CSV table of C-alpha atoms and ligand atoms in Angstrom, one decimal:
chain,number,residue,atom,x,y,z
H,1,MET,CA,-15.3,0.9,19.2
H,2,HIS,CA,-16.4,1.7,22.7
H,3,GLN,CA,-19.3,4.2,22.6
H,4,ALA,CA,-18.9,7.1,25.0
H,5,GLN,CA,-21.9,7.3,27.4
H,6,GLN,CA,-23.8,10.4,27.6
H,7,TRP,CA,-24.5,11.6,31.2
H,8,PRO,CA,-27.1,14.2,32.3
H,9,GLU,CA,-26.0,17.8,32.0
H,10,ALA,CA,-24.2,19.2,35.1
H,11,GLU,CA,-26.3,21.4,37.3
H,12,LEU,CA,-25.4,24.9,38.4
H,13,VAL,CA,-24.9,25.0,42.1
H,14,LEU,CA,-23.3,28.5,42.5
H,15,ASP,CA,-23.8,31.4,40.0
H,16,ALA,CA,-20.3,32.7,41.0
H,17,ARG,CA,-19.5,34.5,37.8
H,18,ALA,CA,-15.8,33.7,38.2
H,19,ARG,CA,-13.7,35.3,35.6
H,20,LEU,CA,-11.4,32.3,35.5
H,21,GLY,CA,-12.7,29.7,38.0
H,22,GLU,CA,-10.3,26.8,38.5
H,23,GLY,CA,-8.7,24.2,40.7
H,24,PRO,CA,-11.5,22.8,42.9
H,25,VAL,CA,-10.4,20.6,45.9
H,26,TRP,CA,-12.8,19.0,48.4
H,27,ASP,CA,-11.9,19.3,52.1
H,28,GLU,CA,-13.6,16.3,53.6
H,29,ILE,CA,-12.9,17.5,57.2
H,30,ALA,CA,-14.6,20.8,56.8
H,31,GLY,CA,-17.2,19.6,54.2
H,32,VAL,CA,-16.3,22.5,51.8
H,33,LEU,CA,-15.0,22.9,48.3
H,34,ALA,CA,-12.1,25.3,47.9
H,35,TRP,CA,-11.5,26.6,44.4
H,36,VAL,CA,-9.9,29.7,42.9
H,37,ASP,CA,-10.7,32.5,40.5
H,38,ILE,CA,-7.2,32.9,39.1
H,39,LEU,CA,-7.7,36.5,37.9
H,40,ALA,CA,-10.0,37.9,40.7
H,41,PRO,CA,-7.7,36.9,42.3
H,42,ALA,CA,-9.3,35.0,45.2
H,43,ILE,CA,-10.0,31.6,46.8
H,44,HIS,CA,-13.6,30.6,47.0
H,45,VAL,CA,-14.8,28.3,49.8
H,46,TYR,CA,-18.2,26.8,48.9
H,47,ARG,CA,-20.2,25.0,51.6
H,48,PRO,CA,-22.9,22.8,50.1
H,49,SER,CA,-24.7,22.3,53.4
H,50,ASP,CA,-25.8,25.9,53.5
H,51,GLY,CA,-25.0,27.1,50.0
H,52,SER,CA,-22.5,29.8,51.2
H,53,ASP,CA,-19.4,30.8,49.3
H,54,LEU,CA,-16.7,32.6,51.3
H,55,LEU,CA,-14.4,34.8,49.2
H,56,ILE,CA,-10.8,35.2,50.3
H,57,PRO,CA,-9.0,37.9,48.2
H,58,LEU,CA,-5.3,37.4,47.4
H,59,PRO,CA,-2.5,39.8,46.5
H,60,SER,CA,-1.7,38.3,43.0
H,61,PRO,CA,-3.1,35.8,40.5
H,62,VAL,CA,-3.5,32.4,42.0
H,63,GLY,CA,-2.9,29.3,39.8
H,64,ALA,CA,-3.7,26.6,42.4
H,65,VAL,CA,-4.8,25.9,45.9
H,66,ALA,CA,-4.2,22.7,47.9
H,67,LEU,CA,-5.0,21.6,51.5
H,68,ARG,CA,-2.3,21.2,54.1
H,69,GLU,CA,-2.0,18.5,56.6
H,70,ARG,CA,-1.9,21.0,59.5
H,71,GLY,CA,-4.8,23.0,58.2
H,72,GLY,CA,-4.9,26.1,55.9
H,73,PHE,CA,-3.8,26.2,52.3
H,74,VAL,CA,-0.7,26.0,50.2
H,75,LEU,CA,-1.0,28.4,47.2
H,76,ALA,CA,0.7,29.0,43.9
H,77,LEU,CA,0.6,32.8,43.4
H,78,GLU,CA,2.1,34.7,40.6
H,79,ASP,CA,5.6,34.8,42.1
H,80,GLY,CA,5.8,31.4,43.8
H,81,PHE,CA,4.6,29.3,46.6
H,82,TRP,CA,2.8,30.7,49.6
H,83,LEU,CA,1.1,29.3,52.7
H,84,ARG,CA,-2.2,30.5,54.2
H,85,ASP,CA,-2.6,29.4,57.8
H,86,ALA,CA,-6.0,28.5,59.2
H,87,ASP,CA,-6.0,31.8,61.1
H,88,GLY,CA,-5.7,33.7,57.8
H,89,THR,CA,-2.0,34.6,58.0
H,90,LEU,CA,-0.4,34.6,54.5
H,91,ARG,CA,3.3,33.7,54.3
H,92,PHE,CA,5.7,33.7,51.3
H,93,LEU,CA,7.5,30.3,51.1
H,94,ALA,CA,9.5,30.1,47.9
H,95,PRO,CA,9.9,32.1,44.7
H,96,VAL,CA,9.2,30.6,41.3
H,97,GLU,CA,10.4,32.8,38.4
H,98,ALA,CA,9.5,35.8,40.5
H,99,ASP,CA,11.7,38.1,38.5
H,100,ASP,CA,9.7,37.5,35.3
H,101,PRO,CA,6.3,39.3,35.4
H,102,SER,CA,5.3,37.8,32.0
H,103,ILE,CA,4.9,34.3,33.7
H,104,ARG,CA,2.5,33.2,36.4
H,105,MET,CA,1.9,29.9,38.1
H,106,ASN,CA,-1.0,27.8,36.9
H,107,ASP,CA,-2.7,24.4,37.8
H,108,GLY,CA,-1.2,22.1,40.5
H,109,GLY,CA,-1.8,19.0,42.6
H,110,VAL,CA,-0.5,17.1,45.6
H,111,ASP,CA,1.2,13.7,45.2
H,112,PRO,CA,0.7,10.7,47.4
H,113,ALA,CA,3.8,11.7,49.5
H,114,GLY,CA,2.4,15.2,50.2
H,115,ARG,CA,4.5,17.2,47.7
H,116,PHE,CA,2.9,20.0,45.8
H,117,TYR,CA,3.5,20.1,42.0
H,118,CYS,CA,2.6,23.2,40.1
H,119,GLY,CA,3.2,24.5,36.6
H,120,THR,CA,3.5,27.8,35.0
H,121,MET,CA,2.4,29.6,31.8
H,122,ALA,CA,3.1,33.0,30.1
H,123,TYR,CA,0.2,35.5,30.2
H,124,ASP,CA,0.5,35.7,26.4
H,125,GLU,CA,0.6,31.9,26.1
H,126,ARG,CA,3.8,32.0,24.1
H,127,PRO,CA,5.0,28.5,23.4
H,128,GLY,CA,7.7,26.6,25.2
H,129,VAL,CA,8.4,28.8,28.2
H,130,ALA,CA,6.3,27.0,30.8
H,131,ALA,CA,7.7,24.5,33.3
H,132,LEU,CA,6.6,22.2,36.1
H,133,TYR,CA,7.8,22.7,39.6
H,134,ARG,CA,7.7,20.7,42.8
H,135,LEU,CA,7.5,22.0,46.3
H,136,GLU,CA,8.8,19.6,49.0
H,137,PRO,CA,7.3,19.7,52.5
H,138,ASP,CA,10.5,21.2,53.8
H,139,GLY,CA,10.1,24.2,51.4
H,140,ARG,CA,12.6,23.2,48.8
H,141,VAL,CA,11.6,23.8,45.1
H,142,ASP,CA,12.7,21.7,42.2
H,143,ARG,CA,12.2,22.4,38.5
H,144,LEU,CA,11.1,19.1,36.9
H,145,PHE,CA,11.1,20.1,33.3
H,146,GLY,CA,10.5,23.1,30.9
H,147,GLY,CA,9.4,23.3,27.3
H,148,ALA,CA,5.7,23.3,28.1
H,149,THR,CA,3.3,26.0,27.0
H,150,ILE,CA,0.2,26.0,29.4
H,151,SER,CA,1.1,23.6,32.2
H,152,ASN,CA,-2.3,22.4,33.4
H,153,GLY,CA,-4.1,19.5,35.1
H,154,ILE,CA,-2.0,17.0,37.1
H,155,ASP,CA,-3.2,14.1,39.3
H,156,TRP,CA,-2.1,10.6,40.4
H,157,SER,CA,-3.5,7.2,39.8
H,158,PRO,CA,-5.2,5.5,42.8
H,159,ASP,CA,-2.4,2.8,43.0
H,160,GLY,CA,0.1,5.7,43.4
H,161,ARG,CA,2.3,4.5,40.5
H,162,SER,CA,1.6,7.0,37.8
H,163,CYS,CA,0.9,10.6,37.2
H,164,TRP,CA,-1.4,12.2,34.6
H,165,TYR,CA,-0.5,15.5,33.1
H,166,ILE,CA,-1.8,18.1,30.6
H,167,ASP,CA,0.1,20.7,28.6
H,168,THR,CA,-3.0,22.2,27.0
H,169,PRO,CA,-1.9,23.1,23.4
H,170,THR,CA,-0.5,19.6,22.8
H,171,LEU,CA,-4.2,18.4,22.7
H,172,GLY,CA,-3.6,15.3,24.8
H,173,VAL,CA,-3.0,13.8,28.2
H,174,ASP,CA,0.3,12.3,29.1
H,175,ARG,CA,1.2,9.6,31.7
H,176,PHE,CA,4.4,9.5,33.7
H,177,ASP,CA,5.7,6.7,35.9
H,178,TYR,CA,5.9,8.1,39.5
H,179,ASP,CA,8.4,7.3,42.2
H,180,HIS,CA,6.9,7.7,45.7
H,181,GLU,CA,10.3,7.9,47.4
H,182,THR,CA,11.8,10.6,45.3
H,183,GLY,CA,8.8,12.2,43.5
H,184,ALA,CA,10.4,11.7,40.2
H,185,LEU,CA,8.3,11.7,37.0
H,186,THR,CA,9.8,9.5,34.3
H,187,ASN,CA,8.8,7.6,31.1
H,188,ARG,CA,6.4,10.3,29.7
H,189,ARG,CA,4.1,9.0,27.1
H,190,ARG,CA,0.9,10.2,25.3
H,191,VAL,CA,-2.1,8.0,26.4
H,192,ILE,CA,-5.1,10.2,25.6
H,193,THR,CA,-5.3,12.0,22.2
H,194,ILE,CA,-8.0,14.6,21.7
H,195,GLU,CA,-9.5,14.9,18.3
H,196,PRO,CA,-9.6,18.4,16.9
H,197,GLY,CA,-12.8,20.4,17.4
H,198,GLN,CA,-13.5,19.0,20.9
H,199,GLY,CA,-12.0,21.9,22.8
H,200,SER,CA,-8.7,22.0,24.7
H,201,PRO,CA,-7.8,19.8,27.7
H,202,ASP,CA,-7.5,21.9,30.8
H,203,GLY,CA,-7.8,20.5,34.4
H,204,LEU,CA,-8.1,16.8,35.3
H,205,THR,CA,-8.9,14.5,38.2
H,206,VAL,CA,-8.5,10.8,38.6
H,207,ASP,CA,-11.3,8.7,40.2
H,208,ALA,CA,-11.2,5.7,42.5
H,209,GLU,CA,-11.2,3.3,39.6
H,210,GLY,CA,-8.4,5.0,37.8
H,211,GLY,CA,-10.6,6.8,35.3
H,212,VAL,CA,-9.3,10.2,34.1
H,213,TRP,CA,-11.8,13.1,34.0
H,214,VAL,CA,-10.7,15.9,31.7
H,215,ALA,CA,-12.2,19.4,31.6
H,216,PHE,CA,-12.5,20.8,28.1
H,217,TRP,CA,-11.9,24.5,27.6
H,218,GLY,CA,-14.1,25.5,24.7
H,219,GLY,CA,-15.6,22.1,24.7
H,220,TRP,CA,-18.7,22.5,26.9
H,221,CYS,CA,-18.0,19.2,28.8
H,222,VAL,CA,-15.9,17.0,31.0
H,223,ARG,CA,-15.0,13.6,29.6
H,224,ARG,CA,-13.9,10.4,31.4
H,225,TYR,CA,-11.2,8.2,29.8
H,226,LEU,CA,-10.2,4.8,30.9
H,227,PRO,CA,-6.5,4.4,31.9
H,228,ASP,CA,-5.8,3.0,28.4
H,229,GLY,CA,-7.0,6.2,26.8
H,230,THR,CA,-10.5,4.9,25.7
H,231,ARG,CA,-13.3,7.5,25.8
H,232,ASP,CA,-15.9,6.4,28.4
H,233,ARG,CA,-18.4,9.1,29.5
H,234,VAL,CA,-19.2,12.7,28.9
H,235,VAL,CA,-20.8,15.2,31.1
H,236,GLN,CA,-22.1,18.3,29.3
H,237,VAL,CA,-21.8,21.6,31.0
H,238,PRO,CA,-23.9,24.7,30.0
H,239,ALA,CA,-20.8,26.9,29.7
H,240,ALA,CA,-18.1,26.6,27.0
H,241,GLN,CA,-15.0,27.3,29.0
H,242,VAL,CA,-14.9,24.3,31.3
H,243,THR,CA,-11.7,24.5,33.3
H,244,SER,CA,-11.4,21.8,36.0
H,245,CYS,CA,-13.2,19.2,38.1
H,246,ALA,CA,-12.9,17.4,41.5
H,247,PHE,CA,-14.9,14.8,43.4
H,248,GLY,CA,-16.6,15.9,46.6
H,249,GLY,CA,-19.5,15.4,48.9
H,250,GLU,CA,-19.6,13.1,51.9
H,251,LEU,CA,-19.4,10.0,49.8
H,252,LEU,CA,-17.1,11.5,47.2
H,253,ASP,CA,-19.7,10.6,44.6
H,254,GLU,CA,-20.3,14.2,43.2
H,255,LEU,CA,-18.2,15.8,40.6
H,256,TYR,CA,-17.7,19.6,41.0
H,257,ILE,CA,-16.9,21.5,37.8
H,258,THR,CA,-15.4,25.0,37.5
H,259,THR,CA,-15.9,27.3,34.5
H,260,ALA,CA,-14.8,30.8,33.2
H,261,TRP,CA,-16.2,33.8,31.4
H,262,ASN,CA,-12.7,35.4,30.7
H,263,GLY,CA,-12.3,36.2,27.0
H,264,LEU,CA,-16.0,35.7,26.0
H,265,SER,CA,-17.6,38.3,23.8
H,266,ALA,CA,-20.7,40.1,25.0
H,267,SER,CA,-22.9,38.0,22.8
H,268,ASP,CA,-21.2,34.8,24.1
H,269,ARG,CA,-21.8,35.9,27.7
H,270,GLU,CA,-25.4,36.5,26.9
H,271,ALA,CA,-25.7,33.0,25.4
H,272,GLN,CA,-23.9,31.6,28.5
H,273,PRO,CA,-25.3,33.5,31.4
H,274,HIS,CA,-23.8,31.0,33.9
H,275,ALA,CA,-20.3,31.1,32.5
H,276,GLY,CA,-18.0,31.3,35.6
H,277,GLY,CA,-20.4,29.3,37.7
H,278,LEU,CA,-19.7,26.2,39.8
H,279,PHE,CA,-21.5,23.1,38.5
H,280,ARG,CA,-22.1,19.6,39.9
H,281,THR,CA,-23.2,16.2,38.7
H,282,ARG,CA,-23.3,12.6,40.0
H,283,PRO,CA,-21.1,10.8,37.5
H,284,GLY,CA,-21.7,7.2,38.6
H,285,VAL,CA,-18.2,6.7,40.1
H,286,ARG,CA,-16.5,7.9,43.2
H,287,GLY,CA,-13.3,9.9,43.7
H,288,VAL,CA,-10.6,9.6,46.3
H,289,ARG,CA,-9.9,12.0,49.2
H,290,ALA,CA,-7.8,15.0,48.4
H,291,ARG,CA,-4.2,14.6,49.3
H,292,ARG,CA,-2.7,17.2,51.6
H,293,PHE,CA,0.6,19.1,51.4
H,294,GLY,CA,2.9,17.9,54.1
H,295,GLY,CA,4.6,21.1,55.0
P,301,ZN,ZN1,-6.3,25.1,34.0
């Protein structure tokens, strides 16, 4: 049995006190980390060179943010896909279940062809009503599948041939075959199984060697798995609700980690004063540049 390696605990870089910090993405051109507080709702733009964190308020809960090829962001807000231009203009692009206020968009990611995939969840987390959607660069939206509960982390392997995906309550990470031409996800199978008591899998990112980094909600850590599902490394985080992670820094050798205080009791918050903070570690492997939405 391969013994999981213990890494030093992640360091707090920003005491942001985000209610539900999520979805970090490194912009290598600007040298900043964009991330969201889903429930604030707002985008944060953290600049490590001077420690600043710009807050951009949004009109409704934001599940995910991604970079665009032409600058600015593509956003998954409560009612669908939006664009935020570099000059700050916010534009509605396409509805996603906009007539159902019990459902909001959640985690997302950009594929190797510049399409934006984003899932949904019900606010009350009722089972089976979540789905995964895909936004094409021309603005068309396709529903890929339903039957999920909390559609969460999604990312692609560095060879561009497979896609990793989490539906949180299933306590595992699935792998799809990915078709670059069509964006189709096929041949879903369970590769990473999480033992009970470790927390719930939330966001994920794939590194340059194909390792899969999974954030554990309620698990105080991020774990790395090899592509065959073997546990490899663990980075402890001094906050229980670890939501997502992304590589950043000039050399893409730093792992940024988001957390949340939402739902913690007063005594839990006292015990975790930095819950909702942004954390960072050097995990001994590099990431890949964030892919940009093509539209
Ligand atoms: Zn999430």
